[in-house]
Amino acid sequence: MKEIFVVQVEASPDGTKQSIDEFGGAYINVYTTELNIRNAIDIAESEVLEAGWRTKRVLSATLNTADDFSDDDAGLQYFEQALLDGVVVVIHTFPPQHTETDLFH
């Protein structure tokens, strides 16, 4: 049975490729066929950096099979694409935090 690591990272914009005015941060999932956990984390951190983000912390690194995505069509698609390409990066961004001085309508 095929396995991949899914490494989830919390990241902040690097200020160059990704704007701190546009993004407050991101949760990034890196699907990789690397089966050594340390190497999988290294690949994830490298991919995050290349995409214009700075790793704040690694939230998880889990070994998965296709069965782990039986209730998650998107996750299964990322899993299958990682088997073909070796690495898939999925970025979920969130906006900058509002301060108390921000005006809301």
mmCIF file of C-alpha atoms in Angstrom:
data_model
loop_
_atom_site.group_PDB
_atom_site.id
_atom_site.type_symbol
_atom_site.label_atom_id
_atom_site.label_comp_id
_atom_site.label_asym_id
_atom_site.label_seq_id
_atom_site.Cartn_x
_atom_site.Cartn_y
_atom_site.Cartn_z
ATOM 1 C CA MET A 1 0.000 0.000 0.000
ATOM 2 C CA LYS A 2 1.294 3.471 -0.923
ATOM 3 C CA GLU A 3 2.034 5.934 1.867
ATOM 4 C CA ILE A 4 2.886 9.612 2.015
ATOM 5 C CA PHE A 5 3.642 12.113 4.754
ATOM 6 C CA VAL A 6 1.379 15.102 5.214
ATOM 7 C CA VAL A 7 3.174 17.886 7.054
ATOM 8 C CA GLN A 8 1.064 20.780 8.309
ATOM 9 C CA VAL A 9 2.839 24.073 8.929
ATOM 10 C CA GLU A 10 1.684 27.379 10.374
ATOM 11 C CA ALA A 11 3.392 30.152 8.422
ATOM 12 C CA SER A 12 3.655 33.903 8.094
ATOM 13 C CA PRO A 13 4.187 35.869 4.878
ATOM 14 C CA ASP A 14 7.813 36.572 3.998
ATOM 15 C CA GLY A 15 7.010 40.176 3.068
ATOM 16 C CA THR A 16 8.485 39.745 -0.413
ATOM 17 C CA LYS A 17 6.580 37.087 -2.361
ATOM 18 C CA GLN A 18 3.666 37.183 0.085
ATOM 19 C CA SER A 19 2.503 40.533 1.443
ATOM 20 C CA ILE A 20 2.038 41.124 5.163
ATOM 21 C CA ASP A 21 -0.652 43.666 4.222
ATOM 22 C CA GLU A 22 -2.636 41.027 2.352
ATOM 23 C CA PHE A 23 -2.127 37.974 4.564
ATOM 24 C CA GLY A 24 -2.005 37.479 8.302
ATOM 25 C CA GLY A 25 -0.644 33.988 7.766
ATOM 26 C CA ALA A 26 -1.404 30.557 6.428
ATOM 27 C CA TYR A 27 -1.804 26.932 7.281
ATOM 28 C CA ILE A 28 0.112 24.966 4.697
ATOM 29 C CA ASN A 29 -0.224 21.241 4.034
ATOM 30 C CA VAL A 30 2.671 19.602 2.248
ATOM 31 C CA TYR A 31 2.010 16.125 0.866
ATOM 32 C CA THR A 32 5.267 14.296 0.146
ATOM 33 C CA THR A 33 6.274 10.785 -0.844
ATOM 34 C CA GLU A 34 9.357 11.093 1.388
ATOM 35 C CA LEU A 35 8.869 8.425 4.060
ATOM 36 C CA ASN A 36 11.499 9.605 6.535
ATOM 37 C CA ILE A 37 9.774 12.021 8.925
ATOM 38 C CA ARG A 38 12.783 14.341 9.337
ATOM 39 C CA ASN A 39 13.279 14.540 5.571
ATOM 40 C CA ALA A 40 9.535 15.088 5.044
ATOM 41 C CA ILE A 41 9.613 18.027 7.467
ATOM 42 C CA ASP A 42 12.723 19.429 5.759
ATOM 43 C CA ILE A 43 10.985 19.194 2.365
ATOM 44 C CA ALA A 44 7.889 20.901 3.784
ATOM 45 C CA GLU A 45 9.912 23.760 5.256
ATOM 46 C CA SER A 46 11.765 24.201 1.968
ATOM 47 C CA GLU A 47 8.513 24.236 -0.043
ATOM 48 C CA VAL A 48 6.982 26.751 2.373
ATOM 49 C CA LEU A 49 9.991 29.043 2.004
ATOM 50 C CA GLU A 50 9.968 28.722 -1.785
ATOM 51 C CA ALA A 51 6.280 29.704 -1.847
ATOM 52 C CA GLY A 52 7.038 32.946 0.000
ATOM 53 C CA TRP A 53 6.243 31.978 3.567
ATOM 54 C CA ARG A 54 8.189 31.621 6.818
ATOM 55 C CA THR A 55 7.535 28.592 8.976
ATOM 56 C CA LYS A 56 6.311 29.613 12.423
ATOM 57 C CA ARG A 57 5.883 26.026 13.581
ATOM 58 C CA VAL A 58 5.265 22.525 12.332
ATOM 59 C CA LEU A 59 1.832 21.501 13.586
ATOM 60 C CA SER A 60 1.890 17.861 12.532
ATOM 61 C CA ALA A 61 3.585 15.270 10.370
ATOM 62 C CA THR A 62 1.505 12.168 9.725
ATOM 63 C CA LEU A 63 1.999 9.111 7.579
ATOM 64 C CA ASN A 64 -1.115 8.500 5.482
ATOM 65 C CA THR A 65 -2.590 6.023 3.023
ATOM 66 C CA ALA A 66 -5.461 6.597 0.592
ATOM 67 C CA ASP A 67 -7.828 5.086 3.184
ATOM 68 C CA ASP A 68 -7.124 8.055 5.467
ATOM 69 C CA PHE A 69 -8.827 10.303 2.903
ATOM 70 C CA SER A 70 -11.944 8.186 2.342
ATOM 71 C CA ASP A 71 -14.193 11.030 3.593
ATOM 72 C CA ASP A 72 -12.114 13.832 2.044
ATOM 73 C CA ASP A 73 -12.281 14.095 -1.748
ATOM 74 C CA ALA A 74 -9.845 17.030 -1.938
ATOM 75 C CA GLY A 75 -7.380 15.291 0.380
ATOM 76 C CA LEU A 76 -7.551 12.152 -1.749
ATOM 77 C CA GLN A 77 -6.841 14.201 -4.877
ATOM 78 C CA TYR A 78 -3.790 15.789 -3.194
ATOM 79 C CA PHE A 79 -2.659 12.335 -2.045
ATOM 80 C CA GLU A 80 -2.914 10.922 -5.575
ATOM 81 C CA GLN A 81 -1.167 13.958 -7.088
ATOM 82 C CA ALA A 82 1.675 13.626 -4.561
ATOM 83 C CA LEU A 83 2.174 10.027 -5.678
ATOM 84 C CA LEU A 84 2.656 11.339 -9.226
ATOM 85 C CA ASP A 85 4.685 14.496 -8.514
ATOM 86 C CA GLY A 86 6.435 13.663 -5.241
ATOM 87 C CA VAL A 87 5.216 16.859 -3.526
ATOM 88 C CA VAL A 88 1.962 18.810 -3.386
ATOM 89 C CA VAL A 89 1.604 22.079 -1.476
ATOM 90 C CA VAL A 90 -1.824 23.335 -0.374
ATOM 91 C CA ILE A 91 -1.988 26.811 1.158
ATOM 92 C CA HIS A 92 -4.915 28.030 3.276
ATOM 93 C CA THR A 93 -4.433 31.752 3.940
ATOM 94 C CA PHE A 94 -6.086 34.053 6.442
ATOM 95 C CA PRO A 95 -6.283 37.863 6.494
ATOM 96 C CA PRO A 96 -4.248 40.162 8.732
ATOM 97 C CA GLN A 97 -5.609 40.655 12.237
ATOM 98 C CA HIS A 98 -7.698 43.735 12.811
ATOM 99 C CA THR A 99 -6.634 46.071 15.593
ATOM 100 C CA GLU A 100 -8.910 47.888 18.022
ATOM 101 C CA THR A 101 -8.428 51.095 16.018
ATOM 102 C CA ASP A 102 -9.808 49.562 12.801
ATOM 103 C CA LEU A 103 -13.155 50.958 11.729
ATOM 104 C CA PHE A 104 -15.901 48.467 11.005
ATOM 105 C CA HIS A 105 -19.118 49.279 9.115
#
